[in-house]
XYZ file of C-alpha atoms in Angstrom:
503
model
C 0.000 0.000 0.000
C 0.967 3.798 -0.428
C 2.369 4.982 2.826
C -1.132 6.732 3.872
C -2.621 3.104 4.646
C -2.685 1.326 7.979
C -4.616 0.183 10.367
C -7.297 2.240 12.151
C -7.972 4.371 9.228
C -10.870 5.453 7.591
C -11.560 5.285 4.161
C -14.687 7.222 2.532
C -18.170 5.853 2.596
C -21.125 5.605 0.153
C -22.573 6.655 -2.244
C -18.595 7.609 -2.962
C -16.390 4.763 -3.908
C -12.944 4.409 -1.918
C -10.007 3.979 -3.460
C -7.182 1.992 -2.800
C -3.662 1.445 -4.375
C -0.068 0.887 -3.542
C 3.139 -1.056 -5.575
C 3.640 -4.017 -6.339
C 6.098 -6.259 -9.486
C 5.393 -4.928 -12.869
C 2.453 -7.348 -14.478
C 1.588 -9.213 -11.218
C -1.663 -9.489 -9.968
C -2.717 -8.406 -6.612
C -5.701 -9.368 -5.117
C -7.691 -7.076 -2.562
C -10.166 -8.252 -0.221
C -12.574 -6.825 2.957
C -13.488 -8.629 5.312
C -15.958 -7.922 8.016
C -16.485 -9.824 11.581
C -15.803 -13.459 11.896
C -13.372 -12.600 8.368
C -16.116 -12.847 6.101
C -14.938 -11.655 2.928
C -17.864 -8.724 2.042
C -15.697 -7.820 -0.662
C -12.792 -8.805 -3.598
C -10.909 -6.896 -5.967
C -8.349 -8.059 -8.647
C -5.879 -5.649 -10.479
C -2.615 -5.603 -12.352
C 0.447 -3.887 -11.598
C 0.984 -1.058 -13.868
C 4.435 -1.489 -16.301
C 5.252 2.151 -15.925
C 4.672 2.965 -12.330
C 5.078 -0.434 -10.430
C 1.527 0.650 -9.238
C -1.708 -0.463 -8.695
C -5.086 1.239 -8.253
C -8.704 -0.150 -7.385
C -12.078 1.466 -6.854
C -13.863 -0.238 -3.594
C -17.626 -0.786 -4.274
C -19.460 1.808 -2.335
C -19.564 0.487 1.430
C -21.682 2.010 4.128
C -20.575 3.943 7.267
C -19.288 1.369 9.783
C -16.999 -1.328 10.651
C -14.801 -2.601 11.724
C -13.426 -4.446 8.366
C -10.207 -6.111 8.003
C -8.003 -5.225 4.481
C -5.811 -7.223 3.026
C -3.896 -6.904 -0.262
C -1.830 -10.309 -1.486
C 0.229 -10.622 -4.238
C 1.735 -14.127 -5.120
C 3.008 -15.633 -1.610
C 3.501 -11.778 -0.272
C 0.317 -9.999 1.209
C -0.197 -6.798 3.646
C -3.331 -7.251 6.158
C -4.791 -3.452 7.812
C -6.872 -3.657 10.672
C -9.649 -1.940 12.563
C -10.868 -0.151 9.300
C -14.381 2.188 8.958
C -15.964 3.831 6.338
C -17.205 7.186 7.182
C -16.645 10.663 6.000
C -12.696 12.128 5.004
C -11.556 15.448 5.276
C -8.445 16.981 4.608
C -7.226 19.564 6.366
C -4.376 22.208 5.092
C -2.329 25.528 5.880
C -0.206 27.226 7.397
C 0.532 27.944 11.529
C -2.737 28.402 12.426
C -4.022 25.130 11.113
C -0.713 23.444 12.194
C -0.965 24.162 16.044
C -1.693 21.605 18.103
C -4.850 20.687 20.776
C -1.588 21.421 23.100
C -1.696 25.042 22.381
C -5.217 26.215 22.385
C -7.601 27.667 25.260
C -8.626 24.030 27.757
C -5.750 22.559 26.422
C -5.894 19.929 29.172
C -9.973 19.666 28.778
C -9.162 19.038 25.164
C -6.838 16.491 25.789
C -8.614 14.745 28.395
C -11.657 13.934 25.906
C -10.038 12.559 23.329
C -10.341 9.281 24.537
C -14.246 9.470 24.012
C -13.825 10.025 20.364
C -12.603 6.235 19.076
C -14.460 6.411 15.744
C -12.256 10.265 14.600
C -9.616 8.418 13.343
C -6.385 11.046 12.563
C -3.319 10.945 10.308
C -0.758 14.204 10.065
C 1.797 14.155 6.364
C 5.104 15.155 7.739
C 6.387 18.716 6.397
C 8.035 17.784 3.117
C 9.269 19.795 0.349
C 9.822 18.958 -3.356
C 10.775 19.989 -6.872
C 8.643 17.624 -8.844
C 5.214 15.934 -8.068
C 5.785 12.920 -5.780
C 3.819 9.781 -6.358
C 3.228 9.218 -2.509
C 4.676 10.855 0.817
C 8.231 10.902 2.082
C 7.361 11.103 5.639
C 4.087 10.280 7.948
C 4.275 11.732 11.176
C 1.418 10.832 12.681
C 0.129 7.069 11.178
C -3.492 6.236 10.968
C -4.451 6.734 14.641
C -7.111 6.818 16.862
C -7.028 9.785 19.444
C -4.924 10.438 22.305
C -3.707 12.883 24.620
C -0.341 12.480 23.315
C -1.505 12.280 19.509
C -3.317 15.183 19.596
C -0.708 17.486 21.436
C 2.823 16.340 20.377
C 4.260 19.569 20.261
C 3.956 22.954 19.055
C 3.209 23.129 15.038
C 3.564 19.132 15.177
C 0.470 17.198 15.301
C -2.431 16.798 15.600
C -4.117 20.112 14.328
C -6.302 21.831 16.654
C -8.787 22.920 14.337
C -8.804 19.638 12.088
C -9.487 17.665 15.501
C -12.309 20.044 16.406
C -13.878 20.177 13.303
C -13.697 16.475 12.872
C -15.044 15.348 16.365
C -17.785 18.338 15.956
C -18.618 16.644 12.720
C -19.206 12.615 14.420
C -20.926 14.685 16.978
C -23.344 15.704 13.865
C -22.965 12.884 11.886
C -22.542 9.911 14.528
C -20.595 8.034 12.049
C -16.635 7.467 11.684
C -14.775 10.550 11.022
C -11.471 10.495 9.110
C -8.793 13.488 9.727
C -5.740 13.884 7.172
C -3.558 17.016 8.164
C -1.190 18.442 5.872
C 0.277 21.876 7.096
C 3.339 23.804 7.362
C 3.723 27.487 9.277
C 4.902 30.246 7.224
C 4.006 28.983 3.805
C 2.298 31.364 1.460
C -0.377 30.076 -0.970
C 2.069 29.937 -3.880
C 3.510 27.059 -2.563
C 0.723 25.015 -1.917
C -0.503 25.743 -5.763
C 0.105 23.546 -8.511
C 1.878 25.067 -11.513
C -1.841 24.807 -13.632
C -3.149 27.298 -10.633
C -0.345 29.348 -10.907
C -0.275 29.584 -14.371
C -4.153 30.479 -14.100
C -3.218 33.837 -11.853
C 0.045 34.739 -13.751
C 2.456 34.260 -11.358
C 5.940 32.477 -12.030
C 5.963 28.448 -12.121
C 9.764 28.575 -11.214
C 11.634 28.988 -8.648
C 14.003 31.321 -9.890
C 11.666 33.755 -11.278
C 9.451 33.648 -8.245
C 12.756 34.154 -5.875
C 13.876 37.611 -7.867
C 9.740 38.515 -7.423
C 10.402 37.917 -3.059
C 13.490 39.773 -3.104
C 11.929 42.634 -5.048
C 9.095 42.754 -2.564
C 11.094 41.929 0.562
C 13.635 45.201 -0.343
C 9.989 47.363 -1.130
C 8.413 46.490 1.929
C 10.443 45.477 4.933
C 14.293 47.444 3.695
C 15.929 44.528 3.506
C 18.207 44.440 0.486
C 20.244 40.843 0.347
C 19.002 38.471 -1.626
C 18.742 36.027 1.329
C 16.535 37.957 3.482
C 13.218 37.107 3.629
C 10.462 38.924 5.641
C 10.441 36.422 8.904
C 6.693 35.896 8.254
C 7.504 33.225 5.653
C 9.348 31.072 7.711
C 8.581 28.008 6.069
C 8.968 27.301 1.652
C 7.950 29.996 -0.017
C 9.250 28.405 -3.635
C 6.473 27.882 -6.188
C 4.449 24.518 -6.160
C 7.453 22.413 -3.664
C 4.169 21.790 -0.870
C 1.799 20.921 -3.541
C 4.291 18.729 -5.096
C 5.253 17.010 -2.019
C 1.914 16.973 0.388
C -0.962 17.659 -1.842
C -0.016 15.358 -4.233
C 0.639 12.284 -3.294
C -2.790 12.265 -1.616
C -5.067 12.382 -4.781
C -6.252 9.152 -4.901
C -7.794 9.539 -2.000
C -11.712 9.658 -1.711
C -12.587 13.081 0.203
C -15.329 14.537 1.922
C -13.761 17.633 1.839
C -11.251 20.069 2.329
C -10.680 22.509 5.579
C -7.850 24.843 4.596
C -6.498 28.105 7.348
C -3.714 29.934 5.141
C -3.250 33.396 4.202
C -1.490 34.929 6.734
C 1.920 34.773 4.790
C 0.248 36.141 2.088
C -0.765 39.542 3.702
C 3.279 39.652 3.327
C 3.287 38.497 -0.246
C 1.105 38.930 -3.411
C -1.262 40.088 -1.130
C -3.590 41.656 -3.967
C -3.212 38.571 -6.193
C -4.723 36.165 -3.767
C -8.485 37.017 -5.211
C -7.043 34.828 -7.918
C -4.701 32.727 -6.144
C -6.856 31.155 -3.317
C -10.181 30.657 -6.120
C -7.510 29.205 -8.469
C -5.836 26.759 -6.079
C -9.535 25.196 -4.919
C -10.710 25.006 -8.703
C -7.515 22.953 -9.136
C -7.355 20.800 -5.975
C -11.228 20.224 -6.892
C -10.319 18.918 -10.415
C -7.585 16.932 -9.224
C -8.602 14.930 -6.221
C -11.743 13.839 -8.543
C -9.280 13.161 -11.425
C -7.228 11.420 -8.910
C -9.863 9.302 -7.033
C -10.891 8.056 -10.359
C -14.140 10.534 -9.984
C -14.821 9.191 -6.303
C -14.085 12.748 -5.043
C -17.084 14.528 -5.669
C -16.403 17.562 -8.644
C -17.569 20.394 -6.148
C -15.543 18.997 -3.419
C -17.028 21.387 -0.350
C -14.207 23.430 0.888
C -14.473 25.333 3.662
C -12.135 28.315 5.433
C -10.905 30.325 8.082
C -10.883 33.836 7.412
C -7.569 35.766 8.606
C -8.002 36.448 12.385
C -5.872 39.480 14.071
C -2.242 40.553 14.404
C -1.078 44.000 15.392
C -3.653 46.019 17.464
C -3.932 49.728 16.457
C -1.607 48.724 13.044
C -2.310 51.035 10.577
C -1.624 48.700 8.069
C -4.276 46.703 6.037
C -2.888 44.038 4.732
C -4.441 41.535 6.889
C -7.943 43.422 5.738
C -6.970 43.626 2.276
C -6.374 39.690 2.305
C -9.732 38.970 4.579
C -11.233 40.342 1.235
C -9.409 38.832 -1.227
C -10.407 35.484 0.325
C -13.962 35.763 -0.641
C -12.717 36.628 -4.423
C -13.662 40.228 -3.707
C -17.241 39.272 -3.235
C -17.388 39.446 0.830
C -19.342 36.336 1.335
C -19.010 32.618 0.180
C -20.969 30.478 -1.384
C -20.514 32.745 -4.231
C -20.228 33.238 -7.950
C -16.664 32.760 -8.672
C -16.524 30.427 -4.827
C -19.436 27.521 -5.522
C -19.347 25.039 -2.883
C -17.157 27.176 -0.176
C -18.033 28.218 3.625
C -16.257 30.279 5.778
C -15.353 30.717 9.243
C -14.754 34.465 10.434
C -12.330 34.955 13.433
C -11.853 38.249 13.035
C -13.153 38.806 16.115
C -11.341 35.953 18.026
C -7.977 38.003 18.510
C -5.756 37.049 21.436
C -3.157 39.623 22.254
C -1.419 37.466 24.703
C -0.938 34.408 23.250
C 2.644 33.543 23.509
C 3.087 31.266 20.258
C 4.676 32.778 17.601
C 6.139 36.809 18.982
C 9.829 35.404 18.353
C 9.202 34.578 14.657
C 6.605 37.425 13.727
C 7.481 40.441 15.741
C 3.660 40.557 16.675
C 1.026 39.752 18.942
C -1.862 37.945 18.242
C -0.864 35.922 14.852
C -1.989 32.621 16.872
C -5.177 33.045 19.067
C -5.914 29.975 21.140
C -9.336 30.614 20.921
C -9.784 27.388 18.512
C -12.756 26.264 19.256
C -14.889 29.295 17.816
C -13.058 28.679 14.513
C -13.940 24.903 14.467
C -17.463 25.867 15.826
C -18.276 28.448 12.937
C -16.653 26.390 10.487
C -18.955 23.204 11.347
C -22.039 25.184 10.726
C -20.654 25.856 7.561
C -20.229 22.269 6.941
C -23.345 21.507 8.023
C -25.212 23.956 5.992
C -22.566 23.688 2.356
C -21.145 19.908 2.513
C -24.087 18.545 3.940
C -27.205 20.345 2.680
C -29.114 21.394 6.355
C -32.010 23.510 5.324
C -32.323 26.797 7.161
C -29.143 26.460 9.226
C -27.972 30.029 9.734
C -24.106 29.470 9.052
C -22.783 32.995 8.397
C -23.318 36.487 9.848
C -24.881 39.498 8.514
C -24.588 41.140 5.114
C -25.457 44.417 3.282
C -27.756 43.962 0.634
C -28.744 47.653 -0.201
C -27.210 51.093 0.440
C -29.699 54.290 0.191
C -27.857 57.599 0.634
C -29.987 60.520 1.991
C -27.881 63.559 0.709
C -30.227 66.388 2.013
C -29.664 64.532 6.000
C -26.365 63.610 4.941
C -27.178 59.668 6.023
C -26.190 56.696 4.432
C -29.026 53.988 4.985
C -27.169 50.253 4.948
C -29.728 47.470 5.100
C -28.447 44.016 6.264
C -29.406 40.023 5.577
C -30.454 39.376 9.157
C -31.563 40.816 12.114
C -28.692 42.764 13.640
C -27.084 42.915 17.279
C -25.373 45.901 17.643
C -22.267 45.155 20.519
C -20.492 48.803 20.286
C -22.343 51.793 18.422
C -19.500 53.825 19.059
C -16.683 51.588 17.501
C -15.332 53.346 14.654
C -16.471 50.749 12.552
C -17.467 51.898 9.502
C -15.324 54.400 6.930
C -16.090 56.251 3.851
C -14.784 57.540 1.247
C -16.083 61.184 -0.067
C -16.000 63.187 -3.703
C -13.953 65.543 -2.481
C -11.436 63.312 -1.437
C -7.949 62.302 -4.284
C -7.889 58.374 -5.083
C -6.908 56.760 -3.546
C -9.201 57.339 -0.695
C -8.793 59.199 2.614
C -11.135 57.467 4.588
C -13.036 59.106 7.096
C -15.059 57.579 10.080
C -18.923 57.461 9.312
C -20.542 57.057 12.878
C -23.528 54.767 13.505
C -26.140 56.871 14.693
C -29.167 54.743 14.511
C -29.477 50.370 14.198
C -32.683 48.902 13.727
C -33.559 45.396 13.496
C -32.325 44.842 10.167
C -30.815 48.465 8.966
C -28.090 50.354 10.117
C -28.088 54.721 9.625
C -24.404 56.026 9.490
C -23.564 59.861 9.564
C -22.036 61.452 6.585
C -21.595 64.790 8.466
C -18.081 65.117 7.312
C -18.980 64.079 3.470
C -19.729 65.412 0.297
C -23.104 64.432 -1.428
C -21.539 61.653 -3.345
C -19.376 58.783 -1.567
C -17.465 56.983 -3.290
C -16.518 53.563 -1.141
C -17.689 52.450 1.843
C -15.955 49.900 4.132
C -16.957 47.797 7.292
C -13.755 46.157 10.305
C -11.013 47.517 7.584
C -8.022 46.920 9.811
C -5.537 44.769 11.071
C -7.750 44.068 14.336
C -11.257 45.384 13.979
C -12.899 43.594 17.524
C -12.118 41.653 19.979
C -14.489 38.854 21.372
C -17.796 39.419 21.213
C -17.353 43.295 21.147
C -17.412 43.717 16.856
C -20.496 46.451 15.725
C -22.379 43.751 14.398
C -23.533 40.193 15.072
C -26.656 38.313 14.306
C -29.191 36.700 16.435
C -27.115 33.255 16.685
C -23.373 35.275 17.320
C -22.029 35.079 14.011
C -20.188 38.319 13.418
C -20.747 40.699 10.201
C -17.939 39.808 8.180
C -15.751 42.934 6.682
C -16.877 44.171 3.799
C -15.375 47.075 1.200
């Protein structure tokens, strides 16, 4: 078998197909078989090993949630027997730091721990970091084997394994679902989107497919933004590969045969450092491709619209005047402020904009900042479920996402601007200096200019426009590096869900 097999794992259920493969002598046959209790075969397949690739490759008949089944593969006198196997559902989950820390480091670390042993059925399996030129056929390392959950599994280390927000997600989901629940983590802090692309998504967006040309590009940007000028500095927000495609090649995949579920991905953050403004196309780009080839891959197991859901960019410096972190919390919904959309079919998102946590004390050494790794997990995982609930799994009339404009009226002769909003508003702070715009009489670009909140009603929102001409321009909603803290952003809906930013 390919090195993501073993025992305890979970392999995707019906109506989807799981498939299976792994090496074997060129033109032998192998012979596959599940069997359930008492060793009752349930199930047989026989294929050949491929000339060119030593490989081999089978489709499992579509098998319903449960277990557990025994797996064996046998070629001539040789054979390979995995045990304690389920069928269930199989996400992947991918990123950088944020999706790479560990139960170990988030808020009830030890409450977290202490309850994994109640979750035998969320089975969990971390890639190791790995790095590579050209598309690998199957992973160098595994850190974390096919597993089922332990204190010590699920908090290792610091950015080692298990993910925090893949473990919450996953055991929120068998809470949901009350069938087996498979995890695969493949992560690496510091890593900018370009590296987790394929060279089809970065061809796609424009940006340079080698490693040479996409160097002189970070140099270039690194002397712009941060002063550095050798060509071996590198802004320390990138600490991990920033070299086109090498993550993708190495982590994404080797995994494509794989049946999925789908796909929980926390990234950006290196990005508001990098290409920030090309990430409208990057981050679409890089799901339209990883959609196309895990359903390629999986032999069109892996549904086309493979639900992918994410965690919008949380906080880093308070009172920055920077906006690059708001700039990329934009560019993540493709411009369009909300997912499902248009040009983002099939997505959900989590936003933790409001989920800041200035004294966290992972990461200040590498970023020179507070706040890049709140431990508040759980609200990510929490908001990201309903998501899941509502996109990958159809629930009717789940409310999964906070509040959003729909119309703007301006009232020149009051000198109002009338916003009204998708859902019934709570208003937390009428005085935060939460909305800006951006007047006629101002140069482009804009000088923004606070537009107070002066009346909320149960779906609408008044702001002065005292300091205004009678035509603005823009209009923007939480445009900075740390708009709220918990609970305390203008806007929420009835359920909590905060209004996400908006421009």
């Amino acid at each position: 078998f390919a090195s993501y097999y073993g025992d305890h794992m979970v392999l995707q259920k019906a109506p989807a197909g799981a498939v299976l493969w792994g090496y074997g002598e060129v033109g032998a046959t192998v012979t596959v078989a599940l069997a359930g209790d008492g060793g009752t075969i349930v199930m047989k397949k026989t294929v050949l090993v491929k000339g060119s690739s030593a490989t081999w490759t089978t489709v499992l008949d579509p098998t319903d949630q449960g277990g557990p089944y025994v797996l064996t593969a046998k070629q001539g006198l040789e054979n390979v027997t995995l045990q304690d196997i389920y069928f269930g559902d199989v996400w992947l989950c991918s990123g950088q730091s944020n999706m790479a820390m560990t139960v170990l480091q988030i808020a009830n670390a030890s409450q977290e721990l202490a309850a994994a042993a109640r979750y035998p059925y969320v089975r969990v399996f971390a890639a190791a970091p790995a790095r590579s030129d050209m598309e690998l056929a199957d992973l160098e390392r595994v850190d974390l084997p096919w597993s089922i959950p332990t204190a010590e599994n699920l908090g290792h280390g610091n950015f080692t394994y298990f993910s925090a927000v893949c473990w919450l997600l996953g055991r929120s989901l068998y809470e949901t679902l009350r069938y087996p629940v498979g995890l695969v983590e493949a992560a690496w802090g510091g890593t900018p989107i370009e590296a987790w692309s394929s060279r089809r998504a970065l061809r796609a967006c424009g940006l340079p497919e080698d490693a040479r040309s996409f160097r002189a590009d970070l140099v270039l940007f690194t002397s712009l933004s941060t002063g550095f000028s050798s060509s071996t500095s590198l802004p320390q927000h990138l600490s991990g590969p920033q070299t086109p495609s090498v993550l993708w090649n190495a982590m994404i995949h080797p995994l494509l045969n794989m049946t999925l579920r789908g796909v929980a991905w926390y990234q950006g953050e290196a990005n508001a450092f990098l290409n920030t403004d090309r990430y409208n196309c990057t981050f679409p780009a890089l799901i339209d491709d990883w959609r196309w080839a895990f359903h390629t891959g999986s032999a069109g197991q892996t549904e086309p619209l493979l639900p992918f859901g994410f965690v919008q960019l949380s906080t880093y410096h308070r009172q920055s005047p920077d906006n690059s972190f708001a700039r990329l919390r934009w560019h993540q919904t493709a411009d369009l402020g909300v997912v499902p959309n248009a040009r983002m079919p099939g997505t959900f998102m989590a936003v933790a904009m409001d989920l800041g946590d200035e004294h966290s004390p992972y990461g200040r050494r590498v970023t020179k900042g507070r706040g890049i790794h709140p431990r508040d997990k759980q609200n990510v995982a929490h908001r990201l479920l309903l998501g899941a609930r509502a996109v990958a799994y159809g629930e009717k009339d789940l409310v999964f996402q906070g509040p959003y404009p729909t119309r703007a009226v301006l009232e020149v002769s009051r000198g109002l601007l009338n916003i009204t909003y998708s859902q019934k508003l709570l208003c937390q702070q009428r005085d935060t200096p939460a909305f800006e715009v951006c007047c006629s009489s101002s140069t482009w670009p804009c000088r923004w200019l606070p537009a107070p909140m002066v009346a909320v009603g149960s779906r609408t929102v008044t702001l002065a426009l005292a300091s205004c001409g009678p035509l603005v321009l823009a209009l923007r909603y939480a445009w900075a590096e740390w708009p709220c803290d918990y609970k305390s952003c203008a806007l929420y809906n009835t359920q909590g869900l905060p209004a996400p930013p908006f421009l």
